mmCIF file of C-alpha atoms and ligand atoms in Angstrom:
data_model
loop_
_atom_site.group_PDB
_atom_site.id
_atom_site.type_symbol
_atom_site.label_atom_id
_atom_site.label_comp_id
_atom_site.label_asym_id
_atom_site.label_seq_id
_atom_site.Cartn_x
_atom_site.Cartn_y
_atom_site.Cartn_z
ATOM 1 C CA UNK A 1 -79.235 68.581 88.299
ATOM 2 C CA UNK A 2 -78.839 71.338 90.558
ATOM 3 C CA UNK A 3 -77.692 69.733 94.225
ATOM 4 C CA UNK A 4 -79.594 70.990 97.799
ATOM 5 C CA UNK A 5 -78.553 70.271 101.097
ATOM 6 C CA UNK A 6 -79.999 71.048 104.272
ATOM 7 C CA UNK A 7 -80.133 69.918 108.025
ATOM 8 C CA UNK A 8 -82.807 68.683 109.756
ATOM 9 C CA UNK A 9 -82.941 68.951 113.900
ATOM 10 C CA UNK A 10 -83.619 65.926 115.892
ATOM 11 C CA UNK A 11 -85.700 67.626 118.254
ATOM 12 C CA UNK A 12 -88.635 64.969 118.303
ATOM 13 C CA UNK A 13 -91.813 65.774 117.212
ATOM 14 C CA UNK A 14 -92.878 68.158 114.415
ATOM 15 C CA UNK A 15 -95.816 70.486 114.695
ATOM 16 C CA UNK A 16 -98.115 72.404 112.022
ATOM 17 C CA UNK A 17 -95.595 75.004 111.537
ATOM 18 C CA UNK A 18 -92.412 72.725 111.042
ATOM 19 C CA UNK A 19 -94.925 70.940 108.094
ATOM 20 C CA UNK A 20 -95.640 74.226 106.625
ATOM 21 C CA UNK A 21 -92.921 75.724 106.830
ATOM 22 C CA UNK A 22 -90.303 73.899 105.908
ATOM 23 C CA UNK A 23 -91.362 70.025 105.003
ATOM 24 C CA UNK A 24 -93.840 70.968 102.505
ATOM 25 C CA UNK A 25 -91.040 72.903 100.756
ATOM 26 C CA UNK A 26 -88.619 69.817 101.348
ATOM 27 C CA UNK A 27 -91.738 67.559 99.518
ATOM 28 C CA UNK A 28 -91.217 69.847 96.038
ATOM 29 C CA UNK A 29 -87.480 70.063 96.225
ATOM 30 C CA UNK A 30 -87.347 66.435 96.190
ATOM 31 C CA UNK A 31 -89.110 66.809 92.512
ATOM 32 C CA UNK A 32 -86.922 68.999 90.969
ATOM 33 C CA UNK A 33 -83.163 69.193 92.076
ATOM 34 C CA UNK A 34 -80.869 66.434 93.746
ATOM 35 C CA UNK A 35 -81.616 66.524 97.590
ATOM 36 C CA UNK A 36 -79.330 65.574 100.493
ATOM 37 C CA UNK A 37 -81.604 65.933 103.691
ATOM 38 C CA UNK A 38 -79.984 65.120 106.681
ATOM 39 C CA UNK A 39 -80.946 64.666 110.660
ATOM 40 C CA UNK A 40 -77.675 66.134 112.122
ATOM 41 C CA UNK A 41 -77.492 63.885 115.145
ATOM 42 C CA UNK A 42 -73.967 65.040 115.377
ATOM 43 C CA UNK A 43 -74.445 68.426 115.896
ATOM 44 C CA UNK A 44 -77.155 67.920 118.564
ATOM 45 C CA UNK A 45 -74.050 66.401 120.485
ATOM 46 C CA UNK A 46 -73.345 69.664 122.049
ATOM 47 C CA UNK A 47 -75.852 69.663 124.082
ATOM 48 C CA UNK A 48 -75.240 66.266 125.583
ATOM 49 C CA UNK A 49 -78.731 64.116 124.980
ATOM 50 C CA UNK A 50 -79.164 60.956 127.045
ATOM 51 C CA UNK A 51 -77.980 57.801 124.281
ATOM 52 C CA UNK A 52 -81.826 57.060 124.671
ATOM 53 C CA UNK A 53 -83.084 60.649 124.043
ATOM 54 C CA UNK A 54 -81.059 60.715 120.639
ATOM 55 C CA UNK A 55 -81.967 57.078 119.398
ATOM 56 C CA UNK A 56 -85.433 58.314 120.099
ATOM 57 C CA UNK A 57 -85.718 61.476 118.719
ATOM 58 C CA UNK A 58 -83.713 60.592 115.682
ATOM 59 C CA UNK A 59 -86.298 58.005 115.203
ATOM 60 C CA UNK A 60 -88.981 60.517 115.605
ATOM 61 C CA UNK A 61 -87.749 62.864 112.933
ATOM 62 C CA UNK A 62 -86.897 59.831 110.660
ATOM 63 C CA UNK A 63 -90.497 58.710 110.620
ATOM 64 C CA UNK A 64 -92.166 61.367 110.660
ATOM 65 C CA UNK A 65 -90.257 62.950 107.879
ATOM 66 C CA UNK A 66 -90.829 59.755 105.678
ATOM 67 C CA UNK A 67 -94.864 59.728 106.908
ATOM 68 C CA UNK A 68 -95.045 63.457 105.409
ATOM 69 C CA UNK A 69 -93.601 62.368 102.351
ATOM 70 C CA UNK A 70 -89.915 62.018 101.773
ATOM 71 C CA UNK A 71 -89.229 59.477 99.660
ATOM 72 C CA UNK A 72 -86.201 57.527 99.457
ATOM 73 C CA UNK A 73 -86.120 56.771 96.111
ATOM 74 C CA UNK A 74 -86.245 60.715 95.123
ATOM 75 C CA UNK A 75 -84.072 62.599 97.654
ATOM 76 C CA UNK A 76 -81.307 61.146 100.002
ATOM 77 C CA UNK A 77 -82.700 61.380 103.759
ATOM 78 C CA UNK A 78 -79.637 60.115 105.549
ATOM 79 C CA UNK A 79 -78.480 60.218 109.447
ATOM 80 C CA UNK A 80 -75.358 62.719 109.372
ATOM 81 C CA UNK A 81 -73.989 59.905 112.026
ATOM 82 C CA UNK A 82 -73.829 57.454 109.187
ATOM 83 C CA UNK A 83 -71.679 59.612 106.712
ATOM 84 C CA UNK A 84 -68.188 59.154 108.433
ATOM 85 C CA UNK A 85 -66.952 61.013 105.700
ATOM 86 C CA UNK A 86 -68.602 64.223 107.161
ATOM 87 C CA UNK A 87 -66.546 63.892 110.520
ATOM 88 C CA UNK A 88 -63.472 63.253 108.376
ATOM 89 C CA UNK A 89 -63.842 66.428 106.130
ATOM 90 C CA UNK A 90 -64.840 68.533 109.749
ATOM 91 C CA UNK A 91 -61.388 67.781 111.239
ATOM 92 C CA UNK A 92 -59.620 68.824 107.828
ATOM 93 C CA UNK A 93 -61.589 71.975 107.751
ATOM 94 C CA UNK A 94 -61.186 73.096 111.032
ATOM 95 C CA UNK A 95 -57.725 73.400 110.812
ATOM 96 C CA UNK A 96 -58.180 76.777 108.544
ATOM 97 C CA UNK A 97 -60.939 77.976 110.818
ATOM 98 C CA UNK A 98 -59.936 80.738 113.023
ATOM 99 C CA UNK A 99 -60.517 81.371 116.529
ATOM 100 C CA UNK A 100 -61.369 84.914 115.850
ATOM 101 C CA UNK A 101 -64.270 84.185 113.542
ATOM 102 C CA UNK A 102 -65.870 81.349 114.845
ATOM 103 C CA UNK A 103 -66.286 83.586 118.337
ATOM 104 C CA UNK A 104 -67.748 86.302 116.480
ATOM 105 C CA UNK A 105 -69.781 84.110 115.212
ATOM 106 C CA UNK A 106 -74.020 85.650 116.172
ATOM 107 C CA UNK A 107 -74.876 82.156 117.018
ATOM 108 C CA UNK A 108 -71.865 81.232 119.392
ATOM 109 C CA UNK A 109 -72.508 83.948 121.198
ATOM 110 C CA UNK A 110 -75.727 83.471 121.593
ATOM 111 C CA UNK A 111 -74.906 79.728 123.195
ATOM 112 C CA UNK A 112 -72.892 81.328 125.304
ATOM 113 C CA UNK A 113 -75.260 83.321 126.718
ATOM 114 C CA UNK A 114 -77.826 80.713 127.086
ATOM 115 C CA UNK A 115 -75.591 78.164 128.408
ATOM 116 C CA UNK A 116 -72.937 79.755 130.355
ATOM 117 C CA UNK A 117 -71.545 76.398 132.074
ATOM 118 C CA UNK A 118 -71.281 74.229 128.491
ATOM 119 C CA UNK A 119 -69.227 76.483 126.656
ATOM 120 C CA UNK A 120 -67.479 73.470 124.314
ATOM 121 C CA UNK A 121 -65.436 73.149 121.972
ATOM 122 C CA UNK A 122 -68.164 71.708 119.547
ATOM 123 C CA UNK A 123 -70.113 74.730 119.729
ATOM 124 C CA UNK A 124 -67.263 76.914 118.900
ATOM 125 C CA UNK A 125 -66.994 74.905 115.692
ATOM 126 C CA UNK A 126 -69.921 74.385 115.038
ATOM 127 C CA UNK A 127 -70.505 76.803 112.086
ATOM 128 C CA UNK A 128 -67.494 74.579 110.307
ATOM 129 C CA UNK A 129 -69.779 71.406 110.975
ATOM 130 C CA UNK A 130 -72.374 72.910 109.329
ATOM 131 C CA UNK A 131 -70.424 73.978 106.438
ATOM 132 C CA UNK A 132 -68.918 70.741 105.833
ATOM 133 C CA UNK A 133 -72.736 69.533 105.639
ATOM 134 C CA UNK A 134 -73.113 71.483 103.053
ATOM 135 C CA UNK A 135 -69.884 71.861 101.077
ATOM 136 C CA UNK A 136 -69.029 67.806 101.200
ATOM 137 C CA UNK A 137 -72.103 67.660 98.710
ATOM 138 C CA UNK A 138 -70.899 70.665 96.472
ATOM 139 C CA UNK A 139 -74.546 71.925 96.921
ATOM 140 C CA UNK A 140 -76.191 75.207 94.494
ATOM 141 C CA UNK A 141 -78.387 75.614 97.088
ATOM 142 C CA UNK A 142 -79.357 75.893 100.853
ATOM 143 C CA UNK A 143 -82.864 76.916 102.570
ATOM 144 C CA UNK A 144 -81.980 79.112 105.119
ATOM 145 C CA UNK A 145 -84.174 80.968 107.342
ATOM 146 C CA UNK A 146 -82.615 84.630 108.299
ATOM 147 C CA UNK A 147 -80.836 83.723 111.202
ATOM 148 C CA UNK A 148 -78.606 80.968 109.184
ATOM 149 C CA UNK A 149 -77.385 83.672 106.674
ATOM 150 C CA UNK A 150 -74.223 84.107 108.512
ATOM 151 C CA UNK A 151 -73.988 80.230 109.001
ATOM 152 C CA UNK A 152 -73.747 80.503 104.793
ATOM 153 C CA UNK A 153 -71.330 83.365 104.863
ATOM 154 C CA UNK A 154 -69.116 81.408 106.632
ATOM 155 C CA UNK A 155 -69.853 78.300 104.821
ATOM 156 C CA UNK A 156 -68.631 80.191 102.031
ATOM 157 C CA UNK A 157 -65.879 81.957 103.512
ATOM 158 C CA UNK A 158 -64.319 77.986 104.316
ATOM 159 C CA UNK A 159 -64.556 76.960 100.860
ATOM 160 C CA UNK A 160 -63.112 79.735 99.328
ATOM 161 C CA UNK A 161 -60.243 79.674 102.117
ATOM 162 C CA UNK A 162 -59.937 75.922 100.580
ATOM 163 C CA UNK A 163 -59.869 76.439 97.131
ATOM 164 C CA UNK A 164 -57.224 79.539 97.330
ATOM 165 C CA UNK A 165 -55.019 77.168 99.760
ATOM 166 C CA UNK A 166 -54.381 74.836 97.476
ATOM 167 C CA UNK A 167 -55.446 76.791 94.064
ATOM 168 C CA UNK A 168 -58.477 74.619 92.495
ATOM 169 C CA UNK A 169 -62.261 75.163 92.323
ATOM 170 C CA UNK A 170 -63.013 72.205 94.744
ATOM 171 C CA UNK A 171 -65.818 73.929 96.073
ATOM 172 C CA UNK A 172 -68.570 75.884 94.531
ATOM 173 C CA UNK A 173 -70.336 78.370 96.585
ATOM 174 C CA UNK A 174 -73.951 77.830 97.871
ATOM 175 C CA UNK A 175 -76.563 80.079 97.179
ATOM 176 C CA UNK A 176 -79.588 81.110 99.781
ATOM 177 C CA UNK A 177 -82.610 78.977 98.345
ATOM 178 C CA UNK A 178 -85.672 81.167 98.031
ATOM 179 C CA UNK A 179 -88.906 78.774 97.054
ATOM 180 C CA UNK A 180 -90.759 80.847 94.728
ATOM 181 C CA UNK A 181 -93.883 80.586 97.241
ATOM 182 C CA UNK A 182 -94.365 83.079 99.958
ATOM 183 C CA UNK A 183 -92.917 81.622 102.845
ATOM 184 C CA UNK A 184 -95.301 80.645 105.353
ATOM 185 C CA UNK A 185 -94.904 81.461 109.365
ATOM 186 C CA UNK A 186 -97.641 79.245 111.105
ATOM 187 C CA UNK A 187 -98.823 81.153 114.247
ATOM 188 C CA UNK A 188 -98.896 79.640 117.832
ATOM 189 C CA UNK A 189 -101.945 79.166 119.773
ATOM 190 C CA UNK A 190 -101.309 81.201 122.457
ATOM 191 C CA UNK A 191 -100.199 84.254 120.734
ATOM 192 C CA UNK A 192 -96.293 84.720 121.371
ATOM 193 C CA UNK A 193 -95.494 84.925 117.507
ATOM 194 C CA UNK A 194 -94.676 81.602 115.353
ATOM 195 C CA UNK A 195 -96.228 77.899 116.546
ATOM 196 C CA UNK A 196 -92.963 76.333 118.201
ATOM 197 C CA UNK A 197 -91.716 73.101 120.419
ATOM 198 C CA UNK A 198 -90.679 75.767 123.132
ATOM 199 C CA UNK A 199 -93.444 78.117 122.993
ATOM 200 C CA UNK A 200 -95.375 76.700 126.122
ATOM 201 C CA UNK A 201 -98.045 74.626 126.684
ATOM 202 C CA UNK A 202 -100.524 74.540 124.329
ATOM 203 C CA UNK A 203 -98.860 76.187 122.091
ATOM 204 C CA UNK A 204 -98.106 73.675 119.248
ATOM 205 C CA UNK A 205 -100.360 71.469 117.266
ATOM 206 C CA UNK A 206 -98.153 67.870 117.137
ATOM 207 C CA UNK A 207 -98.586 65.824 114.401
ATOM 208 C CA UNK A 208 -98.122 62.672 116.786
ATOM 209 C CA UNK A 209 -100.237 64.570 119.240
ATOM 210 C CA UNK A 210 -103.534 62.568 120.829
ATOM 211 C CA UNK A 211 -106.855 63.770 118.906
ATOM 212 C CA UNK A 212 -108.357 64.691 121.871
ATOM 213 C CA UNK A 213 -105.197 66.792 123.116
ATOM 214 C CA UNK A 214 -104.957 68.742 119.785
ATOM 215 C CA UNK A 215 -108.770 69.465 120.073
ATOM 216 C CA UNK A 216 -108.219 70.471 123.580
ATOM 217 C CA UNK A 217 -105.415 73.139 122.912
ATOM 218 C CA UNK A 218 -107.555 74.840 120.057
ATOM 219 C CA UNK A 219 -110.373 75.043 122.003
ATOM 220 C CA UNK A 220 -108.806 76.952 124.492
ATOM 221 C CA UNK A 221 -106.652 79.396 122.915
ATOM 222 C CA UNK A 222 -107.548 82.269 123.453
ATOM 223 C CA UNK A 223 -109.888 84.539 122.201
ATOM 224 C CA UNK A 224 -112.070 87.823 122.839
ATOM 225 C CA UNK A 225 -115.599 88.554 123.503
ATOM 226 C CA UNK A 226 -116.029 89.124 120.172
ATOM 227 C CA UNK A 227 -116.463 91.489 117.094
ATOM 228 C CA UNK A 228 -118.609 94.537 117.845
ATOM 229 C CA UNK A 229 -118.420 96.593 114.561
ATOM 230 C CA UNK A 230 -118.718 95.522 111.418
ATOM 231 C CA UNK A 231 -115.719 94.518 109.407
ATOM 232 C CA UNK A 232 -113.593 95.334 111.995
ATOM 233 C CA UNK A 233 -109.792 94.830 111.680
ATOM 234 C CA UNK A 234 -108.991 91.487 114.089
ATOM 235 C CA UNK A 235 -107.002 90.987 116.602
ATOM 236 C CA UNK A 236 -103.735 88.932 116.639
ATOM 237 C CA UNK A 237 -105.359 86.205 118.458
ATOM 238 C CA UNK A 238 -108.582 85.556 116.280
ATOM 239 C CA UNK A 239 -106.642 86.490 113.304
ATOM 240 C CA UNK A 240 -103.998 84.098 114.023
ATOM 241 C CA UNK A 241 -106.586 81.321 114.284
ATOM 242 C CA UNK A 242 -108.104 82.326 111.129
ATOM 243 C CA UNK A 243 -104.515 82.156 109.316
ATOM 244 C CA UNK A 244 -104.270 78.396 110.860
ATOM 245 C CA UNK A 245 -107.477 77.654 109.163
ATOM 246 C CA UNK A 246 -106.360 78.778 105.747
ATOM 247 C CA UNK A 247 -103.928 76.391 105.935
ATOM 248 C CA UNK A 248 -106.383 73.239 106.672
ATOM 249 C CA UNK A 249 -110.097 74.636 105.629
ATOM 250 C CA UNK A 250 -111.915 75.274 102.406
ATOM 251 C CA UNK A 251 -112.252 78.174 100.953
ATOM 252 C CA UNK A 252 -116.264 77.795 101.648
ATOM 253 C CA UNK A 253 -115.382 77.101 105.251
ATOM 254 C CA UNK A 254 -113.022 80.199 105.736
ATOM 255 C CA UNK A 255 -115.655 82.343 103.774
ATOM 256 C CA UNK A 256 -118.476 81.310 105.841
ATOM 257 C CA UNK A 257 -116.569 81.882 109.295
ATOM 258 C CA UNK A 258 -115.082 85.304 107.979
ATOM 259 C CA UNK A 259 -118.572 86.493 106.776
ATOM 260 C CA UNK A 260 -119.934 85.629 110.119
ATOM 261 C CA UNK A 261 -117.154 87.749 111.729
ATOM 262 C CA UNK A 262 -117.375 90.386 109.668
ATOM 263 C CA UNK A 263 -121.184 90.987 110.914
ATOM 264 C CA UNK A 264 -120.157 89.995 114.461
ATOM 265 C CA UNK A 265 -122.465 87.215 114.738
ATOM 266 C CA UNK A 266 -118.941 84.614 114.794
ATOM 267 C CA UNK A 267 -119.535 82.174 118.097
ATOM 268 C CA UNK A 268 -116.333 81.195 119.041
ATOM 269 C CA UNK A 269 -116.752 77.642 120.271
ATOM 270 C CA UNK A 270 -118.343 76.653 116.521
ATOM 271 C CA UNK A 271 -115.480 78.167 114.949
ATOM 272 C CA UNK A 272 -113.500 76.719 116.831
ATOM 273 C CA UNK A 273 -114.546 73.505 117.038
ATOM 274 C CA UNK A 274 -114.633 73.329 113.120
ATOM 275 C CA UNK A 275 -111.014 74.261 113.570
ATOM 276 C CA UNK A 276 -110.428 71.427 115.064
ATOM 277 C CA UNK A 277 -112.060 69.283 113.021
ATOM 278 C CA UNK A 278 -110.107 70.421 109.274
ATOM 279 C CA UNK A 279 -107.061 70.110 111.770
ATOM 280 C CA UNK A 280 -107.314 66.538 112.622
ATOM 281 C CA UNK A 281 -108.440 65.798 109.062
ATOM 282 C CA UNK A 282 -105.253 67.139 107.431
ATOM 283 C CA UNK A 283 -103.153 65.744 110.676
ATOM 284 C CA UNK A 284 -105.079 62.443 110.572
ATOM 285 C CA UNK A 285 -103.483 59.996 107.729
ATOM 286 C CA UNK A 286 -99.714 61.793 108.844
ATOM 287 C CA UNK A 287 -100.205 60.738 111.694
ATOM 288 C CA UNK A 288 -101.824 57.461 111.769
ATOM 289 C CA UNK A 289 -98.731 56.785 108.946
ATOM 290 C CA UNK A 290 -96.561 57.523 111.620
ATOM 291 C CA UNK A 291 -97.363 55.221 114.272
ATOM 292 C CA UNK A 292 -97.253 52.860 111.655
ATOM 293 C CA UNK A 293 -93.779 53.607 110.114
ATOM 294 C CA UNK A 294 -92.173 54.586 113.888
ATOM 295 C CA UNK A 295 -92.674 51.190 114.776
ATOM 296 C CA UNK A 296 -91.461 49.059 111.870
ATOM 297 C CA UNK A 297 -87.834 49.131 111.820
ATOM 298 C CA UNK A 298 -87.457 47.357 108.341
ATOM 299 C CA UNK A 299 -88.559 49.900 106.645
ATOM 300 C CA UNK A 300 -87.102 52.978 108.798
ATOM 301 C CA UNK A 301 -83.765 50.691 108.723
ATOM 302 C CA UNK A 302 -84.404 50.263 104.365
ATOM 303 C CA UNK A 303 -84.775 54.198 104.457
ATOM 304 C CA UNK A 304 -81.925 55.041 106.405
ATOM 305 C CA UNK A 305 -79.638 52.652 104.722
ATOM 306 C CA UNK A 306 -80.820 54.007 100.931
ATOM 307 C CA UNK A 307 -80.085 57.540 102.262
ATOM 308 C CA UNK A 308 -76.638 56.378 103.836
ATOM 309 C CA UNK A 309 -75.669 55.018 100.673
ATOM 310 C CA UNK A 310 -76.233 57.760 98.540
ATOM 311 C CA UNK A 311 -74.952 60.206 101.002
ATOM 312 C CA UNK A 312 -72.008 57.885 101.307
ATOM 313 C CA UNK A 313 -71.332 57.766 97.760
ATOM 314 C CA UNK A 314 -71.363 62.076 96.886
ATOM 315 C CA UNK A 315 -69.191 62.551 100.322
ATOM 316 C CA UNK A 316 -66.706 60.024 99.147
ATOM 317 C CA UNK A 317 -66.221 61.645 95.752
ATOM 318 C CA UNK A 318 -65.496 64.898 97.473
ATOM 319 C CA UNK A 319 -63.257 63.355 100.095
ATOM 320 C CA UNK A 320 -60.831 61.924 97.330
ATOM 321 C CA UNK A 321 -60.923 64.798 96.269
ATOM 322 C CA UNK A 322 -60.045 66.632 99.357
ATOM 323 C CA UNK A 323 -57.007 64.225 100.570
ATOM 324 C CA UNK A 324 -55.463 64.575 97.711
ATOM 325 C CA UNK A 325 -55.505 68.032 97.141
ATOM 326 C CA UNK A 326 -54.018 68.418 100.976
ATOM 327 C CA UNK A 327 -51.262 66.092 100.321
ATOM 328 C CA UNK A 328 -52.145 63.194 102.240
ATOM 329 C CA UNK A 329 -50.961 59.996 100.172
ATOM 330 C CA UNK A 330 -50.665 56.338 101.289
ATOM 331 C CA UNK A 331 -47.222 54.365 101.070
ATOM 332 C CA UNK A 332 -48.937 51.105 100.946
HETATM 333 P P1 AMP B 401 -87.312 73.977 114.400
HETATM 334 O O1 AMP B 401 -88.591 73.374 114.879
HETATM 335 O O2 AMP B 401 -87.036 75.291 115.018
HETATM 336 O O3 AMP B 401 -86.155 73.027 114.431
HETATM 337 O O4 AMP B 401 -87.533 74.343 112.851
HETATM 338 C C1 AMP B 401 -87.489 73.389 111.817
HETATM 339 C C2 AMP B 401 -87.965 74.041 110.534
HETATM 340 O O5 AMP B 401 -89.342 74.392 110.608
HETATM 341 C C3 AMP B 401 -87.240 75.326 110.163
HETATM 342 O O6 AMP B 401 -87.045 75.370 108.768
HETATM 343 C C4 AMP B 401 -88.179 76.406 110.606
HETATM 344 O O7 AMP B 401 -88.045 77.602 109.862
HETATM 345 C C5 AMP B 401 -89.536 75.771 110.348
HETATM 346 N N1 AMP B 401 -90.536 76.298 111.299
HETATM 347 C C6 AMP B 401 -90.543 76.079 112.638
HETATM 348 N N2 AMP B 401 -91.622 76.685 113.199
HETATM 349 C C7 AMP B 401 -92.296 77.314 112.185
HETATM 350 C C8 AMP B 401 -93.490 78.102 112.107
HETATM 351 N N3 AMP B 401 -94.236 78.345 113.186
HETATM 352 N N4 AMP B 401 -93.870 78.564 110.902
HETATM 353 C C9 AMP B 401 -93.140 78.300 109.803
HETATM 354 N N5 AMP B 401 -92.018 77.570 109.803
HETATM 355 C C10 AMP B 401 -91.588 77.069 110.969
#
């Protein structure tokens, strides 16, 4: 079965566009090829989170990525912490990574930019990280949004480097993952492009949100006074709320609230408020699941452990592997 790999942030909690966007194509992957998801607490060392913040967010993501769905039994959801393996194979690599590259690198520089006084070491590297993610599982395949392609080029570039080194196909090359489906960019609430954790107040609709906060951001975004020809092109703002209810509506309730637009007799506040409503239905059982799975460290500790293991056992293969290949071989 063809093998996929790819990172998950522990940033805390997801929102409608995270779910959309990239767990619901996590939820068929798991189906059909061998999966390796994994929250890369290690990588979020660079920016250097409290010991609390990580535990927490870590179990955040953990939970709520098992309430949408994952299941252990299909795909490996593992804690890149766990996987010692990973750091091992990081160390190895970095010492054919070049200064020169990983400084040209789009998203260094950005980090740089951003963060002037925490210029580290780990951020430098971190593209070689990210490649050992990937190429300690041998994966086909990695979902990449357009800003990681150069993360793949380089994850590429490393194996290659490796296999010519030492003259042996170790490592095959991973392939950008395009889902068949059009991929889906959830809009905000407050109109400044794609729904996201830093896009302001309001912005996001939380799965682990309060009912009566998520109602409260949708009923204020904002709007206009309203449609005054008929079938008028909208605007960004009412059309983005009409592409959020496509996504948790029927078709009858979309129809009935685009017809009503169309021959400007749409009020607002009612659409609105239905928006709010098919929002907290689909957000409802996710997130009453995870309260209930956040809290009951059996089972987040049965998941974790099941992921470990399996991510334990491919990385292990692939270290063996990998020591020998460079040389290294014990006298005892
Ligand atoms: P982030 O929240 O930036 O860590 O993103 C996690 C995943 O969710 C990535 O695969 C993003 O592409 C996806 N994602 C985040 N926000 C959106 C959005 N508004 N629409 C679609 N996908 C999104």
């Amino acid at each position: 079965m063809e093998i996929v790999v790819s990172g998950i942030r522990p940033t805390g909690k997801l929102h409608l566009g995270n779910y959309f966007g990239a767990v619901k194509s996590f939820l068929q992957m798991q189906e059909n090829y061998q999966t390796y998801f994994f929250i890369a607490d290690i990588h979020s060392l660079t920016t250097h989170p409290t010991p609390a913040d990580l535990q927490g967010n870590v179990r955040q993501v953990l939970a709520e990525y098992l309430a949408m769905g994952l299941d252990p039994d299909k795909c490996a959801l593992f804690i890149q912490s766990d996987v010692p393996q990973i750091s091992e194979l990081y160390t190895y690599m970095n010492m054919n990574a070049y200064l020169g590259e990983l400084e040209r690198s789009a998203s260094f520089k950005d980090k740089v930019r951003a963060h002037p006084d925490n210029v580290n070491a780990g951020l430098l590297t971190y593209p070689v990280l990210m490649a050992v993610d990937i190429l300690i599982h041998k994966a086909d395949y990695v979902p990449v949004g357009k800003d990681q392609e150069q993360h793949l080029e380089m994850t590429r570039t490393f194996g290659r480097r490796f296999n010519n080194m030492y003259g042996v196909e170790c490592f095959p090359e991973p392939k950008a993952f395009s889902t068949t489906g059009e991929l889906i960019k959830v809009p905000g609430l407050t109109n400044q492009g794609k729904m996201s954790k830093s896009g302001g107040e309001g912005d996001a609709i939380f799965f682990d949100d309060e009912e009566e906060v998520t109602r409260k951001k949708i009923m204020r975004a904002v709007t206009d006074s309203g449609p005054t020809e008929l079938n008028q092109i909208k605007p960004e703002a009412i059309q983005n709320l009409f592409d959020i209810m496509k996504l948790v509506s029927t078709k009858d309730t979309i129809e009935h609230f685009d017809s009503l637009y169309n021959t400007c007799e749409i009020r607002y506040g009612d659409f609105k408020k239905q928006l709010a409503e098919d929002v907290l239905s689909f957000v409802r059982p996710i997130r009453e699941k995870i309260q209930s799975i956040k809290s009951d460290d059996t089972f987040l500790g049965k998941a974790a452990k099941t992921g470990a293991e399996k991510a334990i056992d491919s990385a292990e293969k692939t270290l063996r592997e990998v020591r020998e290949l460079i040389g290294f071989k014990r006298f005892y």
